[in-house]
PDB file of C-alpha atoms in Angstrom:
ATOM      1  CA  MET A   1     -41.969 -18.228 134.578  1.00  0.00           C
ATOM      2  CA  ILE A   2     -42.844 -15.175 132.517  1.00  0.00           C
ATOM      3  CA  LYS A   3     -46.386 -15.280 131.181  1.00  0.00           C
ATOM      4  CA  PRO A   4     -46.832 -14.046 127.595  1.00  0.00           C
ATOM      5  CA  ARG A   5     -49.179 -11.110 127.048  1.00  0.00           C
ATOM      6  CA  THR A   6     -51.998 -12.448 124.910  1.00  0.00           C
ATOM      7  CA  VAL A   7     -54.599 -10.480 122.969  1.00  0.00           C
ATOM      8  CA  GLY A   8     -57.479 -11.854 120.923  1.00  0.00           C
ATOM      9  CA  ILE A   9     -59.237  -9.933 118.172  1.00  0.00           C
ATOM     10  CA  VAL A  10     -62.704 -10.795 116.878  1.00  0.00           C
ATOM     11  CA  GLY A  11     -63.267  -9.280 113.440  1.00  0.00           C
ATOM     12  CA  MET A  12     -60.339  -8.683 111.093  1.00  0.00           C
ATOM     13  CA  GLY A  13     -61.772  -5.866 109.012  1.00  0.00           C
ATOM     14  CA  HIS A  14     -60.202  -2.416 108.776  1.00  0.00           C
ATOM     15  CA  VAL A  15     -60.277  -1.805 112.530  1.00  0.00           C
ATOM     16  CA  GLY A  16     -59.342  -5.285 113.722  1.00  0.00           C
ATOM     17  CA  ALA A  17     -56.396  -5.459 111.330  1.00  0.00           C
ATOM     18  CA  HIS A  18     -55.102  -2.064 112.442  1.00  0.00           C
ATOM     19  CA  VAL A  19     -55.510  -3.047 116.105  1.00  0.00           C
ATOM     20  CA  ALA A  20     -53.309  -6.078 115.429  1.00  0.00           C
ATOM     21  CA  ASN A  21     -50.728  -4.037 113.536  1.00  0.00           C
ATOM     22  CA  SER A  22     -50.579  -1.340 116.220  1.00  0.00           C
ATOM     23  CA  LEU A  23     -50.168  -3.936 118.976  1.00  0.00           C
ATOM     24  CA  LEU A  24     -47.207  -5.428 117.103  1.00  0.00           C
ATOM     25  CA  LEU A  25     -45.598  -2.088 116.246  1.00  0.00           C
ATOM     26  CA  GLN A  26     -45.824  -0.993 119.888  1.00  0.00           C
ATOM     27  CA  GLY A  27     -44.568  -4.348 121.162  1.00  0.00           C
ATOM     28  CA  LEU A  28     -47.607  -4.768 123.393  1.00  0.00           C
ATOM     29  CA  ALA A  29     -48.555  -8.374 122.647  1.00  0.00           C
ATOM     30  CA  ASP A  30     -46.513 -11.573 122.689  1.00  0.00           C
ATOM     31  CA  GLU A  31     -49.335 -13.599 121.168  1.00  0.00           C
ATOM     32  CA  LEU A  32     -52.206 -12.538 118.917  1.00  0.00           C
ATOM     33  CA  TYR A  33     -55.257 -14.749 118.343  1.00  0.00           C
ATOM     34  CA  LEU A  34     -57.232 -13.610 115.299  1.00  0.00           C
ATOM     35  CA  CYS A  35     -60.848 -14.534 114.522  1.00  0.00           C
ATOM     36  CA  ASP A  36     -63.049 -13.800 111.520  1.00  0.00           C
ATOM     37  CA  ILE A  37     -65.972 -15.633 109.941  1.00  0.00           C
ATOM     38  CA  ASP A  38     -64.327 -15.027 106.552  1.00  0.00           C
ATOM     39  CA  PHE A  39     -61.568 -17.630 106.728  1.00  0.00           C
ATOM     40  CA  VAL A  40     -59.774 -16.265 103.664  1.00  0.00           C
ATOM     41  CA  LYS A  41     -59.693 -12.831 105.292  1.00  0.00           C
ATOM     42  CA  SER A  42     -58.326 -14.133 108.599  1.00  0.00           C
ATOM     43  CA  ALA A  43     -55.672 -16.187 106.780  1.00  0.00           C
ATOM     44  CA  SER A  44     -54.578 -13.232 104.655  1.00  0.00           C
ATOM     45  CA  GLU A  45     -54.295 -10.866 107.620  1.00  0.00           C
ATOM     46  CA  THR A  46     -52.379 -13.484 109.595  1.00  0.00           C
ATOM     47  CA  GLN A  47     -49.945 -13.916 106.702  1.00  0.00           C
ATOM     48  CA  ASP A  48     -49.443 -10.172 106.234  1.00  0.00           C
ATOM     49  CA  LEU A  49     -48.916  -9.543 109.936  1.00  0.00           C
ATOM     50  CA  ARG A  50     -46.426 -12.397 110.228  1.00  0.00           C
ATOM     51  CA  ASP A  51     -44.526 -11.005 107.256  1.00  0.00           C
ATOM     52  CA  SER A  52     -44.303  -7.618 109.006  1.00  0.00           C
ATOM     53  CA  LEU A  53     -42.693  -8.972 112.190  1.00  0.00           C
ATOM     54  CA  MET A  54     -39.221  -8.303 110.782  1.00  0.00           C
ATOM     55  CA  PHE A  55     -40.037  -4.590 111.092  1.00  0.00           C
ATOM     56  CA  CYS A  56     -41.565  -4.733 114.592  1.00  0.00           C
ATOM     57  CA  PRO A  57     -39.600  -4.216 117.821  1.00  0.00           C
ATOM     58  CA  TYR A  58     -40.277  -7.756 119.137  1.00  0.00           C
ATOM     59  CA  ASN A  59     -41.269 -11.133 117.809  1.00  0.00           C
ATOM     60  CA  ALA A  60     -44.787 -12.450 118.452  1.00  0.00           C
ATOM     61  CA  ARG A  61     -46.890 -15.533 117.794  1.00  0.00           C
ATOM     62  CA  ILE A  62     -49.833 -14.841 115.487  1.00  0.00           C
ATOM     63  CA  ILE A  63     -52.523 -17.530 115.410  1.00  0.00           C
ATOM     64  CA  ASP A  64     -55.338 -17.729 112.853  1.00  0.00           C
ATOM     65  CA  CYS A  65     -58.351 -18.989 114.818  1.00  0.00           C
ATOM     66  CA  GLN A  66     -61.004 -18.442 112.119  1.00  0.00           C
ATOM     67  CA  ASP A  67     -64.315 -18.928 114.021  1.00  0.00           C
ATOM     68  CA  ARG A  68     -62.833 -21.150 116.740  1.00  0.00           C
ATOM     69  CA  TYR A  69     -63.650 -18.558 119.391  1.00  0.00           C
ATOM     70  CA  GLU A  70     -62.912 -20.903 122.282  1.00  0.00           C
ATOM     71  CA  GLU A  71     -59.205 -20.607 121.452  1.00  0.00           C
ATOM     72  CA  LEU A  72     -59.347 -17.026 122.786  1.00  0.00           C
ATOM     73  CA  ALA A  73     -60.344 -18.170 126.275  1.00  0.00           C
ATOM     74  CA  ASP A  74     -56.858 -17.780 127.776  1.00  0.00           C
ATOM     75  CA  CYS A  75     -56.275 -14.275 126.405  1.00  0.00           C
ATOM     76  CA  ASP A  76     -55.564 -11.395 128.764  1.00  0.00           C
ATOM     77  CA  VAL A  77     -57.635  -9.057 126.596  1.00  0.00           C
ATOM     78  CA  ILE A  78     -60.107  -9.634 123.767  1.00  0.00           C
ATOM     79  CA  VAL A  79     -60.872  -6.801 121.353  1.00  0.00           C
ATOM     80  CA  ASN A  80     -64.299  -7.015 119.744  1.00  0.00           C
ATOM     81  CA  ALA A  81     -63.978  -5.316 116.354  1.00  0.00           C
ATOM     82  CA  ALA A  82     -66.710  -7.260 114.519  1.00  0.00           C
ATOM     83  CA  GLY A  83     -68.878  -5.080 112.316  1.00  0.00           C
ATOM     84  CA  LYS A  84     -69.987  -4.009 108.855  1.00  0.00           C
ATOM     85  CA  VAL A  85     -69.111  -0.356 108.475  1.00  0.00           C
ATOM     86  CA  SER A  86     -71.045   0.104 105.228  1.00  0.00           C
ATOM     87  CA  LEU A  87     -74.265  -0.193 107.241  1.00  0.00           C
ATOM     88  CA  ALA A  88     -73.330   2.993 109.109  1.00  0.00           C
ATOM     89  CA  ALA A  89     -72.807   5.067 105.963  1.00  0.00           C
ATOM     90  CA  GLY A  90     -75.836   7.271 106.605  1.00  0.00           C
ATOM     91  CA  ASN A  91     -76.694   6.472 110.221  1.00  0.00           C
ATOM     92  CA  ARG A  92     -74.493   6.077 113.298  1.00  0.00           C
ATOM     93  CA  ASP A  93     -76.894   3.341 114.482  1.00  0.00           C
ATOM     94  CA  GLY A  94     -76.900   1.489 111.170  1.00  0.00           C
ATOM     95  CA  GLU A  95     -74.905  -1.512 112.425  1.00  0.00           C
ATOM     96  CA  LEU A  96     -77.222  -2.084 115.412  1.00  0.00           C
ATOM     97  CA  PHE A  97     -78.808  -5.381 114.369  1.00  0.00           C
ATOM     98  CA  PHE A  98     -75.770  -6.754 112.525  1.00  0.00           C
ATOM     99  CA  THR A  99     -73.306  -6.257 115.371  1.00  0.00           C
ATOM    100  CA  THR A 100     -75.652  -7.421 118.124  1.00  0.00           C
ATOM    101  CA  ASP A 101     -76.454 -10.599 116.173  1.00  0.00           C
ATOM    102  CA  THR A 102     -72.722 -11.130 115.592  1.00  0.00           C
ATOM    103  CA  CYS A 103     -71.979 -10.636 119.281  1.00  0.00           C
ATOM    104  CA  ARG A 104     -74.431 -13.410 120.152  1.00  0.00           C
ATOM    105  CA  ALA A 105     -72.445 -15.783 117.952  1.00  0.00           C
ATOM    106  CA  PHE A 106     -69.244 -15.605 120.003  1.00  0.00           C
ATOM    107  CA  ALA A 107     -69.651 -13.940 123.421  1.00  0.00           C
ATOM    108  CA  ASN A 108     -70.974 -16.888 125.420  1.00  0.00           C
ATOM    109  CA  ARG A 109     -68.756 -19.364 123.591  1.00  0.00           C
ATOM    110  CA  ILE A 110     -65.682 -17.455 124.756  1.00  0.00           C
ATOM    111  CA  VAL A 111     -66.872 -16.901 128.326  1.00  0.00           C
ATOM    112  CA  ASP A 112     -68.132 -20.494 128.694  1.00  0.00           C
ATOM    113  CA  ALA A 113     -64.680 -21.696 127.564  1.00  0.00           C
ATOM    114  CA  GLY A 114     -63.211 -20.000 130.650  1.00  0.00           C
ATOM    115  CA  PHE A 115     -62.297 -16.465 129.585  1.00  0.00           C
ATOM    116  CA  ASP A 116     -61.699 -14.245 132.608  1.00  0.00           C
ATOM    117  CA  GLY A 117     -59.744 -11.385 131.033  1.00  0.00           C
ATOM    118  CA  ILE A 118     -60.824  -7.939 129.871  1.00  0.00           C
ATOM    119  CA  TRP A 119     -63.187  -7.218 126.994  1.00  0.00           C
ATOM    120  CA  VAL A 120     -62.383  -4.127 124.939  1.00  0.00           C
ATOM    121  CA  SER A 121     -65.270  -3.533 122.552  1.00  0.00           C
ATOM    122  CA  VAL A 122     -65.056  -1.292 119.498  1.00  0.00           C
ATOM    123  CA  SER A 123     -68.081  -2.528 117.528  1.00  0.00           C
ATOM    124  CA  ASN A 124     -70.876  -0.016 116.996  1.00  0.00           C
ATOM    125  CA  PRO A 125     -73.177   1.114 118.430  1.00  0.00           C
ATOM    126  CA  CYS A 126     -70.435   0.796 121.040  1.00  0.00           C
ATOM    127  CA  ASP A 127     -72.505   1.463 124.166  1.00  0.00           C
ATOM    128  CA  VAL A 128     -75.266  -0.934 123.104  1.00  0.00           C
ATOM    129  CA  ILE A 129     -72.777  -3.710 122.309  1.00  0.00           C
ATOM    130  CA  CYS A 130     -71.086  -3.312 125.695  1.00  0.00           C
ATOM    131  CA  THR A 131     -74.471  -3.485 127.403  1.00  0.00           C
ATOM    132  CA  GLU A 132     -75.299  -6.592 125.356  1.00  0.00           C
ATOM    133  CA  LEU A 133     -72.005  -8.287 126.272  1.00  0.00           C
ATOM    134  CA  TRP A 134     -72.910  -7.740 129.915  1.00  0.00           C
ATOM    135  CA  HIS A 135     -76.467  -9.035 129.540  1.00  0.00           C
ATOM    136  CA  LEU A 136     -75.530 -12.020 127.380  1.00  0.00           C
ATOM    137  CA  THR A 137     -72.723 -13.344 129.553  1.00  0.00           C
ATOM    138  CA  GLY A 138     -73.369 -11.992 133.049  1.00  0.00           C
ATOM    139  CA  TYR A 139     -69.726 -10.894 132.948  1.00  0.00           C
ATOM    140  CA  ASP A 140     -68.330  -8.499 135.535  1.00  0.00           C
ATOM    141  CA  PRO A 141     -69.213  -5.137 133.921  1.00  0.00           C
ATOM    142  CA  SER A 142     -66.059  -3.474 135.224  1.00  0.00           C
ATOM    143  CA  ARG A 143     -64.144  -5.898 132.968  1.00  0.00           C
ATOM    144  CA  ILE A 144     -66.053  -4.799 129.863  1.00  0.00           C
ATOM    145  CA  ILE A 145     -64.631  -1.569 128.408  1.00  0.00           C
ATOM    146  CA  GLY A 146     -65.964   0.175 125.340  1.00  0.00           C
ATOM    147  CA  SER A 147     -63.564   2.306 123.338  1.00  0.00           C
ATOM    148  CA  GLY A 148     -66.474   4.761 123.252  1.00  0.00           C
ATOM    149  CA  THR A 149     -65.668   8.450 123.234  1.00  0.00           C
ATOM    150  CA  GLY A 150     -61.974   7.823 123.799  1.00  0.00           C
ATOM    151  CA  LEU A 151     -61.834   8.277 120.033  1.00  0.00           C
ATOM    152  CA  ASP A 152     -64.158  11.292 120.013  1.00  0.00           C
ATOM    153  CA  SER A 153     -62.207  12.933 122.834  1.00  0.00           C
ATOM    154  CA  ALA A 154     -59.100  12.552 120.664  1.00  0.00           C
ATOM    155  CA  ARG A 155     -60.977  14.182 117.799  1.00  0.00           C
ATOM    156  CA  LEU A 156     -62.060  17.008 120.110  1.00  0.00           C
ATOM    157  CA  ARG A 157     -58.503  17.606 121.303  1.00  0.00           C
ATOM    158  CA  SER A 158     -57.280  17.482 117.729  1.00  0.00           C
ATOM    159  CA  GLN A 159     -59.722  20.214 116.701  1.00  0.00           C
ATOM    160  CA  ILE A 160     -58.851  22.349 119.737  1.00  0.00           C
ATOM    161  CA  SER A 161     -55.153  21.921 118.948  1.00  0.00           C
ATOM    162  CA  LEU A 162     -55.715  23.166 115.394  1.00  0.00           C
ATOM    163  CA  ALA A 163     -57.648  26.167 116.688  1.00  0.00           C
ATOM    164  CA  CYS A 164     -55.037  27.287 119.243  1.00  0.00           C
ATOM    165  CA  ASN A 165     -51.814  25.746 117.849  1.00  0.00           C
ATOM    166  CA  LEU A 166     -51.017  23.379 120.712  1.00  0.00           C
ATOM    167  CA  ASP A 167     -50.035  19.736 120.906  1.00  0.00           C
ATOM    168  CA  PRO A 168     -53.304  17.796 121.411  1.00  0.00           C
ATOM    169  CA  LYS A 169     -51.657  15.825 124.225  1.00  0.00           C
ATOM    170  CA  SER A 170     -51.405  19.094 126.183  1.00  0.00           C
ATOM    171  CA  ILE A 171     -55.180  19.552 126.134  1.00  0.00           C
ATOM    172  CA  ASN A 172     -57.544  18.039 128.692  1.00  0.00           C
ATOM    173  CA  ALA A 173     -61.024  17.813 127.195  1.00  0.00           C
ATOM    174  CA  TYR A 174     -63.605  15.049 126.852  1.00  0.00           C
ATOM    175  CA  MET A 175     -66.503  14.105 124.669  1.00  0.00           C
ATOM    176  CA  ILE A 176     -68.931  12.162 126.861  1.00  0.00           C
ATOM    177  CA  GLY A 177     -72.111  10.144 126.484  1.00  0.00           C
ATOM    178  CA  GLU A 178     -72.949   7.926 123.547  1.00  0.00           C
ATOM    179  CA  HIS A 179     -70.299   7.140 120.955  1.00  0.00           C
ATOM    180  CA  GLY A 180     -72.651   8.472 118.311  1.00  0.00           C
ATOM    181  CA  ALA A 181     -74.602  11.502 117.178  1.00  0.00           C
ATOM    182  CA  SER A 182     -75.843  12.423 120.673  1.00  0.00           C
ATOM    183  CA  MET A 183     -72.378  12.745 122.262  1.00  0.00           C
ATOM    184  CA  LEU A 184     -71.413  16.088 123.758  1.00  0.00           C
ATOM    185  CA  ALA A 185     -68.314  18.057 124.699  1.00  0.00           C
ATOM    186  CA  ALA A 186     -67.872  18.647 128.427  1.00  0.00           C
ATOM    187  CA  TRP A 187     -66.668  22.210 127.881  1.00  0.00           C
ATOM    188  CA  ARG A 188     -67.052  23.318 131.484  1.00  0.00           C
ATOM    189  CA  SER A 189     -64.312  20.869 132.488  1.00  0.00           C
ATOM    190  CA  ALA A 190     -61.959  21.503 129.549  1.00  0.00           C
ATOM    191  CA  SER A 191     -58.545  22.819 130.527  1.00  0.00           C
ATOM    192  CA  ILE A 192     -54.977  23.409 129.382  1.00  0.00           C
ATOM    193  CA  SER A 193     -52.164  23.110 131.920  1.00  0.00           C
ATOM    194  CA  GLY A 194     -54.733  23.092 134.704  1.00  0.00           C
ATOM    195  CA  LYS A 195     -56.316  26.353 133.613  1.00  0.00           C
ATOM    196  CA  PRO A 196     -59.966  26.223 132.464  1.00  0.00           C
ATOM    197  CA  LEU A 197     -60.411  26.833 128.772  1.00  0.00           C
ATOM    198  CA  ALA A 198     -63.043  29.478 129.555  1.00  0.00           C
ATOM    199  CA  GLN A 199     -60.502  31.419 131.615  1.00  0.00           C
ATOM    200  CA  LEU A 200     -57.910  31.196 128.838  1.00  0.00           C
ATOM    201  CA  ALA A 201     -60.496  32.522 126.384  1.00  0.00           C
ATOM    202  CA  GLU A 202     -60.927  35.614 128.577  1.00  0.00           C
ATOM    203  CA  GLU A 203     -57.198  36.130 129.055  1.00  0.00           C
ATOM    204  CA  GLU A 204     -56.109  35.515 125.456  1.00  0.00           C
ATOM    205  CA  PRO A 205     -59.179  35.660 123.204  1.00  0.00           C
ATOM    206  CA  ASP A 206     -57.248  35.802 119.935  1.00  0.00           C
ATOM    207  CA  ARG A 207     -55.879  32.342 120.614  1.00  0.00           C
ATOM    208  CA  PHE A 208     -58.441  30.606 122.823  1.00  0.00           C
ATOM    209  CA  ALA A 209     -61.850  32.219 122.201  1.00  0.00           C
ATOM    210  CA  PHE A 210     -62.764  29.944 119.309  1.00  0.00           C
ATOM    211  CA  ASP A 211     -66.248  28.798 118.328  1.00  0.00           C
ATOM    212  CA  LEU A 212     -67.019  25.971 120.781  1.00  0.00           C
ATOM    213  CA  ALA A 213     -70.065  24.744 118.886  1.00  0.00           C
ATOM    214  CA  ASP A 214     -68.077  24.507 115.667  1.00  0.00           C
ATOM    215  CA  ILE A 215     -65.230  22.636 117.355  1.00  0.00           C
ATOM    216  CA  GLU A 216     -67.685  20.236 119.001  1.00  0.00           C
ATOM    217  CA  ASP A 217     -69.469  19.559 115.722  1.00  0.00           C
ATOM    218  CA  LYS A 218     -66.172  18.870 113.947  1.00  0.00           C
ATOM    219  CA  ALA A 219     -65.286  16.366 116.662  1.00  0.00           C
ATOM    220  CA  ARG A 220     -68.704  14.743 116.334  1.00  0.00           C
ATOM    221  CA  GLN A 221     -68.511  14.557 112.540  1.00  0.00           C
ATOM    222  CA  GLY A 222     -64.850  13.621 112.210  1.00  0.00           C
ATOM    223  CA  GLY A 223     -65.615   9.995 111.480  1.00  0.00           C
ATOM    224  CA  TYR A 224     -67.751  10.900 108.504  1.00  0.00           C
ATOM    225  CA  VAL A 225     -65.052  13.164 107.095  1.00  0.00           C
ATOM    226  CA  ALA A 226     -62.759  10.124 107.089  1.00  0.00           C
ATOM    227  CA  TYR A 227     -65.520   7.841 105.795  1.00  0.00           C
ATOM    228  CA  ALA A 228     -66.312  10.121 102.859  1.00  0.00           C
ATOM    229  CA  GLY A 229     -62.953   9.497 101.234  1.00  0.00           C
ATOM    230  CA  LYS A 230     -62.297   5.831 102.035  1.00  0.00           C
ATOM    231  CA  GLN A 231     -65.598   4.312 103.261  1.00  0.00           C
ATOM    232  CA  CYS A 232     -64.205   3.487 106.683  1.00  0.00           C
ATOM    233  CA  THR A 233     -62.371   4.851 109.686  1.00  0.00           C
ATOM    234  CA  GLU A 234     -59.399   2.820 110.831  1.00  0.00           C
ATOM    235  CA  TYR A 235     -56.260   4.445 112.268  1.00  0.00           C
ATOM    236  CA  ALA A 236     -57.656   6.568 115.096  1.00  0.00           C
ATOM    237  CA  VAL A 237     -60.313   4.110 116.257  1.00  0.00           C
ATOM    238  CA  ALA A 238     -57.821   1.223 116.252  1.00  0.00           C
ATOM    239  CA  ASN A 239     -55.297   3.238 118.240  1.00  0.00           C
ATOM    240  CA  ALA A 240     -58.011   4.300 120.684  1.00  0.00           C
ATOM    241  CA  ALA A 241     -58.733   0.631 121.358  1.00  0.00           C
ATOM    242  CA  VAL A 242     -55.033  -0.220 121.617  1.00  0.00           C
ATOM    243  CA  ARG A 243     -54.586   2.600 124.125  1.00  0.00           C
ATOM    244  CA  VAL A 244     -57.124   0.853 126.371  1.00  0.00           C
ATOM    245  CA  VAL A 245     -55.366  -2.487 125.858  1.00  0.00           C
ATOM    246  CA  ALA A 246     -52.041  -0.908 126.860  1.00  0.00           C
ATOM    247  CA  ALA A 247     -53.563   0.565 130.030  1.00  0.00           C
ATOM    248  CA  VAL A 248     -54.794  -2.911 130.980  1.00  0.00           C
ATOM    249  CA  LEU A 249     -51.619  -4.837 130.126  1.00  0.00           C
ATOM    250  CA  HIS A 250     -49.383  -2.326 131.922  1.00  0.00           C
ATOM    251  CA  ASP A 251     -51.806  -1.808 134.830  1.00  0.00           C
ATOM    252  CA  GLU A 252     -51.444   1.926 134.224  1.00  0.00           C
ATOM    253  CA  HIS A 253     -54.369   3.291 136.252  1.00  0.00           C
ATOM    254  CA  ALA A 254     -54.717   5.705 133.341  1.00  0.00           C
ATOM    255  CA  VAL A 255     -57.593   8.150 133.007  1.00  0.00           C
ATOM    256  CA  MET A 256     -59.280   8.085 129.601  1.00  0.00           C
ATOM    257  CA  GLY A 257     -62.691   8.371 128.062  1.00  0.00           C
ATOM    258  CA  ALA A 258     -64.319   4.946 127.779  1.00  0.00           C
ATOM    259  CA  SER A 259     -67.739   3.335 127.789  1.00  0.00           C
ATOM    260  CA  THR A 260     -68.561   1.724 131.122  1.00  0.00           C
ATOM    261  CA  LEU A 261     -71.608   0.664 133.115  1.00  0.00           C
ATOM    262  CA  LEU A 262     -73.273   3.603 134.823  1.00  0.00           C
ATOM    263  CA  THR A 263     -74.173   2.935 138.440  1.00  0.00           C
ATOM    264  CA  GLY A 264     -75.758   6.228 139.448  1.00  0.00           C
ATOM    265  CA  GLN A 265     -73.462   8.821 137.884  1.00  0.00           C
ATOM    266  CA  TYR A 266     -75.573  11.935 137.231  1.00  0.00           C
ATOM    267  CA  GLY A 267     -78.592   9.831 138.199  1.00  0.00           C
ATOM    268  CA  GLU A 268     -78.097   7.345 135.351  1.00  0.00           C
ATOM    269  CA  GLU A 269     -77.664   3.584 135.683  1.00  0.00           C
ATOM    270  CA  GLY A 270     -78.049   0.250 133.937  1.00  0.00           C
ATOM    271  CA  ILE A 271     -76.436   1.144 130.595  1.00  0.00           C
ATOM    272  CA  PHE A 272     -72.924   1.591 129.286  1.00  0.00           C
ATOM    273  CA  THR A 273     -71.824   5.012 128.105  1.00  0.00           C
ATOM    274  CA  SER A 274     -68.665   7.097 128.133  1.00  0.00           C
ATOM    275  CA  LEU A 275     -67.175   9.124 130.942  1.00  0.00           C
ATOM    276  CA  PRO A 276     -63.535   9.490 132.028  1.00  0.00           C
ATOM    277  CA  CYS A 277     -62.482   6.215 133.678  1.00  0.00           C
ATOM    278  CA  ILE A 278     -59.460   4.981 135.599  1.00  0.00           C
ATOM    279  CA  ILE A 279     -58.319   1.845 133.749  1.00  0.00           C
ATOM    280  CA  GLY A 280     -55.860  -0.787 134.881  1.00  0.00           C
ATOM    281  CA  ARG A 281     -55.271  -4.529 134.961  1.00  0.00           C
ATOM    282  CA  ASN A 282     -58.694  -5.275 136.400  1.00  0.00           C
ATOM    283  CA  GLY A 283     -60.593  -3.064 133.984  1.00  0.00           C
ATOM    284  CA  VAL A 284     -62.461   0.057 135.023  1.00  0.00           C
ATOM    285  CA  GLU A 285     -61.420   0.909 138.567  1.00  0.00           C
ATOM    286  CA  ARG A 286     -63.377   4.117 138.948  1.00  0.00           C
ATOM    287  CA  VAL A 287     -65.646   6.354 136.912  1.00  0.00           C
ATOM    288  CA  MET A 288     -64.871  10.077 137.166  1.00  0.00           C
ATOM    289  CA  GLU A 289     -67.714  12.593 137.210  1.00  0.00           C
ATOM    290  CA  LEU A 290     -66.956  15.911 135.559  1.00  0.00           C
ATOM    291  CA  ASP A 291     -68.375  19.277 136.569  1.00  0.00           C
ATOM    292  CA  LEU A 292     -71.106  19.735 133.932  1.00  0.00           C
ATOM    293  CA  SER A 293     -73.153  22.808 133.165  1.00  0.00           C
ATOM    294  CA  GLN A 294     -76.935  22.471 133.275  1.00  0.00           C
ATOM    295  CA  GLY A 295     -77.061  22.338 129.473  1.00  0.00           C
ATOM    296  CA  GLU A 296     -74.359  19.665 129.364  1.00  0.00           C
ATOM    297  CA  LEU A 297     -76.177  17.631 132.003  1.00  0.00           C
ATOM    298  CA  GLU A 298     -79.415  17.769 130.011  1.00  0.00           C
ATOM    299  CA  ALA A 299     -77.559  16.729 126.849  1.00  0.00           C
ATOM    300  CA  PHE A 300     -75.953  13.838 128.738  1.00  0.00           C
ATOM    301  CA  HIS A 301     -79.356  12.582 129.894  1.00  0.00           C
ATOM    302  CA  ALA A 302     -80.649  12.831 126.320  1.00  0.00           C
ATOM    303  CA  SER A 303     -77.653  10.863 125.101  1.00  0.00           C
ATOM    304  CA  CYS A 304     -78.304   8.125 127.658  1.00  0.00           C
ATOM    305  CA  GLN A 305     -81.934   7.999 126.573  1.00  0.00           C
ATOM    306  CA  HIS A 306     -80.871   7.495 122.954  1.00  0.00           C
ATOM    307  CA  ILE A 307     -78.821   4.470 124.041  1.00  0.00           C
ATOM    308  CA  ARG A 308     -81.854   3.093 125.893  1.00  0.00           C
ATOM    309  CA  ASP A 309     -84.020   3.652 122.820  1.00  0.00           C
ATOM    310  CA  ASN A 310     -81.587   1.620 120.700  1.00  0.00           C
ATOM    311  CA  ILE A 311     -81.450  -1.137 123.297  1.00  0.00           C
ATOM    312  CA  GLY A 312     -85.256  -1.168 123.303  1.00  0.00           C
ATOM    313  CA  ARG A 313     -85.212  -2.015 119.587  1.00  0.00           C
ATOM    314  CA  LEU A 314     -83.516  -5.338 120.364  1.00  0.00           C
ATOM    315  CA  ALA A 315     -85.471  -8.484 121.143  1.00  0.00           C
ATOM    316  CA  TRP A 316     -83.380  -9.445 124.183  1.00  0.00           C
ATOM    317  CA  TRP A 317     -84.141  -6.273 126.183  1.00  0.00           C
TER     318      TRP A 317
END
């Protein structure tokens, strides 16, 4: 018997809705279970998505679960997209108390109902929410994956591609650390076709010797460029989450930037933050350590400390 691929989504705002749409357009899910505390919102998104199935490659069941979180217990993957983006308008940490309180409303209900799949968390501050999911539920941390700097690494590659006129998929470069203002570009490990970016800059400066600090800042601020015109980000972040879901459902063993529990990498442990990870059916299989410069290492430690500071603001820590 063939088992349907099932994905649950908590939070049907801009990001959750685009996650659902991308899953359907890519034919990744056979069943979608949608949750939102706004029942009118969840019903409207369910209707719209069902009406779009005619234009998708495969049929799928789409179930409106409202706040009946226990109905997600049999899902292979659950995407946590609950949030209130307006709170982050002037501060990357602005959703801290809203999203952590929201997480407490559903996490244990889902796990206690028997969920044993993979969590993919998008809600911000991403690294704090992943750490909270782990603390709240006692869930296997390797099965909790934050979309983290998978999005910011895409923004970094996009900016590099514009600077040197290459397809961003041909560029190997990562933003690491917190999915927030303290993230950093791991420039020492950046490469194109296996050749370090620094070497290319020496060999062909007109094309590759661009301003690294400017590129890094554009990657860091990309979300606010999008937010300025439409008061949200939606396409890239949703597709970053769906990319993780695809790696899990297809057991890809794919390497991508994601937030995961640190267990001694660079001397850090006990919090979630982003590094390149190997991701497959069972979640994060391995965390890859990049060759960092001394300055990058210091910035990474500072980024981890910022995550700890935010966690320290919460009553449960």
